Short mmCIF file of C-alpha atoms and ligand atoms in Angstrom, two decimals:
data_model
loop_
_atom_site.label_atom_id
_atom_site.label_comp_id
_atom_site.label_asym_id
_atom_site.label_seq_id
_atom_site.Cartn_x
_atom_site.Cartn_y
_atom_site.Cartn_z
CA MET A 197 -6.91 -20.45 -7.55
CA LYS A 198 -8.25 -16.87 -7.83
CA VAL A 199 -6.67 -13.81 -6.59
CA LEU A 200 -8.36 -10.44 -6.46
CA PHE A 201 -6.12 -7.34 -6.93
CA LEU A 202 -7.53 -4.07 -5.60
CA ASN A 203 -6.18 -0.55 -6.46
CA GLY A 204 -7.20 2.53 -4.71
CA PRO A 205 -7.51 6.16 -5.43
CA ASN A 206 -5.25 7.95 -8.26
CA LEU A 207 -3.62 4.77 -9.20
CA ASN A 208 -5.47 5.41 -12.64
CA LEU A 209 -2.99 8.11 -13.04
CA LEU A 210 0.03 5.93 -12.89
CA GLY A 211 2.46 6.72 -15.86
CA GLN A 212 0.47 9.85 -16.72
CA ARG A 213 1.33 12.19 -13.76
CA GLN A 214 4.28 12.54 -11.60
CA PRO A 215 6.41 9.96 -13.29
CA GLU A 216 9.57 11.09 -11.21
CA ILE A 217 7.92 9.36 -8.03
CA TYR A 218 5.70 6.68 -9.60
CA GLY A 219 7.32 6.05 -12.85
CA ARG A 220 6.19 5.68 -16.40
CA THR A 221 4.44 2.31 -16.16
CA THR A 222 0.76 2.63 -16.26
CA LEU A 223 -1.78 0.43 -14.31
CA ALA A 224 -2.69 -1.41 -17.59
CA ASP A 225 0.97 -2.27 -18.02
CA ILE A 226 1.20 -3.60 -14.37
CA GLU A 227 -2.06 -5.55 -15.02
CA ALA A 228 -0.54 -7.15 -18.05
CA GLN A 229 2.68 -8.09 -16.14
CA VAL A 230 0.49 -9.56 -13.27
CA ARG A 231 -1.56 -11.64 -15.82
CA GLN A 232 1.58 -12.93 -17.68
CA HIS A 233 2.82 -14.20 -14.25
CA ALA A 234 -0.43 -15.50 -13.13
CA ALA A 235 -0.64 -17.64 -16.31
CA ALA A 236 2.39 -19.37 -15.67
CA SER A 237 1.17 -20.64 -12.16
CA GLY A 238 -2.46 -21.43 -13.46
CA THR A 239 -3.84 -18.47 -11.23
CA ALA A 240 -7.11 -16.61 -12.35
CA ILE A 241 -6.83 -12.79 -11.64
CA ASP A 242 -9.28 -10.20 -11.26
CA PHE A 243 -7.74 -6.63 -11.34
CA ARG A 244 -9.72 -3.52 -10.21
CA GLN A 245 -9.14 0.09 -9.39
CA THR A 246 -11.44 2.69 -7.98
CA ASN A 247 -11.26 6.06 -6.43
CA ASP A 248 -14.05 5.23 -4.14
CA GLU A 249 -13.43 4.08 -0.50
CA GLY A 250 -16.74 2.51 -0.32
CA GLN A 251 -16.48 0.59 -3.43
CA LEU A 252 -13.11 -0.99 -1.92
CA VAL A 253 -14.88 -1.85 1.04
CA THR A 254 -17.71 -3.47 -0.76
CA TRP A 255 -15.26 -5.53 -3.14
CA VAL A 256 -13.49 -6.74 -0.06
CA GLN A 257 -16.66 -8.07 1.48
CA GLU A 258 -17.72 -9.69 -1.74
CA ALA A 259 -14.37 -11.55 -2.02
CA ALA A 260 -15.41 -14.10 0.52
CA GLY A 261 -16.28 -17.41 -1.23
CA GLN A 262 -15.24 -15.83 -4.65
CA PHE A 263 -11.43 -15.47 -4.14
CA ASP A 264 -8.67 -17.36 -2.52
CA ALA A 265 -6.48 -14.25 -1.65
CA ILE A 266 -6.62 -10.44 -2.02
CA VAL A 267 -3.57 -8.45 -3.08
CA ILE A 268 -4.29 -4.83 -2.16
CA ASN A 269 -2.77 -1.38 -3.07
CA ALA A 270 -5.03 0.78 -1.00
CA ALA A 271 -3.00 3.90 -2.08
CA GLY A 272 -3.97 7.04 -0.03
CA TYR A 273 -6.53 4.83 1.96
CA THR A 274 -3.76 2.85 3.40
CA HIS A 275 -3.04 5.72 5.84
CA THR A 276 -6.71 6.90 6.57
CA SER A 277 -9.30 4.23 6.11
CA VAL A 278 -10.68 2.54 9.34
CA ALA A 279 -13.74 1.36 7.20
CA LEU A 280 -11.36 -0.61 4.81
CA ARG A 281 -9.33 -1.97 7.79
CA ASP A 282 -12.63 -3.18 9.35
CA ALA A 283 -13.68 -4.96 6.10
CA LEU A 284 -10.33 -6.67 5.74
CA ALA A 285 -10.42 -7.65 9.56
CA ALA A 286 -13.92 -9.08 8.86
CA SER A 287 -12.94 -11.05 5.87
CA PRO A 288 -12.16 -14.77 5.75
CA VAL A 289 -9.89 -14.09 2.68
CA GLN A 290 -6.33 -13.37 3.54
CA ALA A 291 -4.83 -10.18 2.14
CA VAL A 292 -1.44 -9.09 1.12
CA GLU A 293 -0.62 -5.28 1.29
CA ILE A 294 1.45 -3.90 -1.44
CA HIS A 295 2.95 -0.53 -2.46
CA LEU A 296 5.10 0.59 -5.53
CA SER A 297 7.15 3.10 -3.20
CA ASN A 298 8.86 2.24 0.01
CA ILE A 299 6.22 4.02 2.33
CA HIS A 300 8.59 3.92 5.24
CA ALA A 301 11.28 5.83 3.46
CA ARG A 302 8.70 8.67 2.52
CA GLU A 303 6.75 11.36 4.30
CA GLU A 304 6.13 10.61 7.97
CA PHE A 305 2.46 10.33 7.39
CA ARG A 306 2.86 7.44 4.86
CA HIS A 307 4.85 5.36 7.58
CA ASN A 308 1.73 4.13 9.27
CA SER A 309 -0.53 1.88 7.45
CA ILE A 310 -3.75 1.35 9.01
CA ILE A 311 -4.51 -1.89 7.31
CA ALA A 312 -1.07 -3.44 7.77
CA PRO A 313 -2.06 -5.18 11.30
CA VAL A 314 -5.15 -7.00 9.47
CA CYS A 315 -3.16 -8.10 6.24
CA LYS A 316 -0.88 -11.22 6.23
CA GLY A 317 2.15 -9.12 5.22
CA GLN A 318 3.29 -6.09 3.35
CA ILE A 319 5.41 -5.71 0.22
CA CYS A 320 6.63 -2.30 -0.64
CA GLY A 321 9.21 -0.36 -2.52
CA PHE A 322 9.82 -2.58 -5.57
CA GLY A 323 7.92 -0.59 -8.21
CA PRO A 324 5.65 -2.66 -10.35
CA ALA A 325 7.41 -5.62 -9.37
CA SER A 326 5.77 -5.37 -5.80
CA TYR A 327 2.64 -6.47 -7.74
CA THR A 328 3.99 -9.83 -9.00
CA LEU A 329 5.82 -10.37 -5.52
CA GLY A 330 2.38 -9.69 -4.17
CA LEU A 331 0.86 -12.40 -6.46
CA GLU A 332 3.81 -14.80 -5.33
CA ALA A 333 2.88 -14.23 -1.75
CA ALA A 334 -0.79 -14.71 -2.24
CA VAL A 335 -0.07 -18.02 -4.23
CA SER A 336 2.25 -19.16 -1.33
CA LEU A 337 -0.24 -18.15 1.35
CA THR A 338 -3.03 -20.26 -0.27
CA SER A 339 -0.82 -23.45 -0.86
CA LYS A 340 -0.17 -23.82 2.71
O1 LIG B 657 3.65 3.46 -3.36
C1 LIG B 657 2.38 3.26 -3.53
O2 LIG B 657 1.90 2.25 -4.00
C2 LIG B 657 1.31 3.95 -2.81
O3 LIG B 657 0.18 3.15 -2.33
C3 LIG B 657 0.89 5.07 -3.70
C4 LIG B 657 -0.35 6.16 -3.23
C5 LIG B 657 0.23 6.84 -1.90
O4 LIG B 657 -0.60 7.48 -1.30
C6 LIG B 657 0.74 5.75 -0.98
O5 LIG B 657 1.37 6.27 0.31
C7 LIG B 657 1.83 4.72 -1.38
C8 LIG B 657 -0.43 7.15 -4.13
C9 LIG B 657 -0.95 6.48 -5.45
C10 LIG B 657 -1.29 7.71 -6.49
O6 LIG B 657 -0.65 7.50 -7.70
C11 LIG B 657 -0.42 8.52 -8.43
C12 LIG B 657 0.25 8.15 -9.62
C13 LIG B 657 0.43 9.19 -10.51
C14 LIG B 657 0.10 10.49 -10.33
C15 LIG B 657 -0.47 10.85 -9.11
C16 LIG B 657 -0.65 9.82 -8.24
#
């Protein structure tokens, strides 16, 4: 089983800026945690980050036939990207939406996720554990 983790804009800054909001764990730390969990269930992981909306769209398009599930933290594009939603809607690969923070407990503009209706489900608010929970959700999705 292969799971594609996609990370959107500014997540490369995790652990380096605004630790009071996003904590001190870096994206590389999170990737290491995900890889450790994945190894236990024999799951192969591809873990990517980009600041580019078009790159996210391309990766979602290319996932078909290559991956069994997508776990996506689209960061700011969660709330704005019709293009990303269209790509997820068109993909045969099911996606799990994840966020470090509880987007529903933050500013009003973060409450709406444009991609939520085309994802299988959403996990948010658990910090870095949202990623390993997202992995579990992806694994359970594809074993049904
Ligand atoms: O809680 C999440 O995972 C978010 O996807 C994070 C996004 C935010 O726009 C979403 O509403 C919720 C922001 C990612 C930016 O991460 C930074 C990390 C360190 C310093 C600055 C930004």
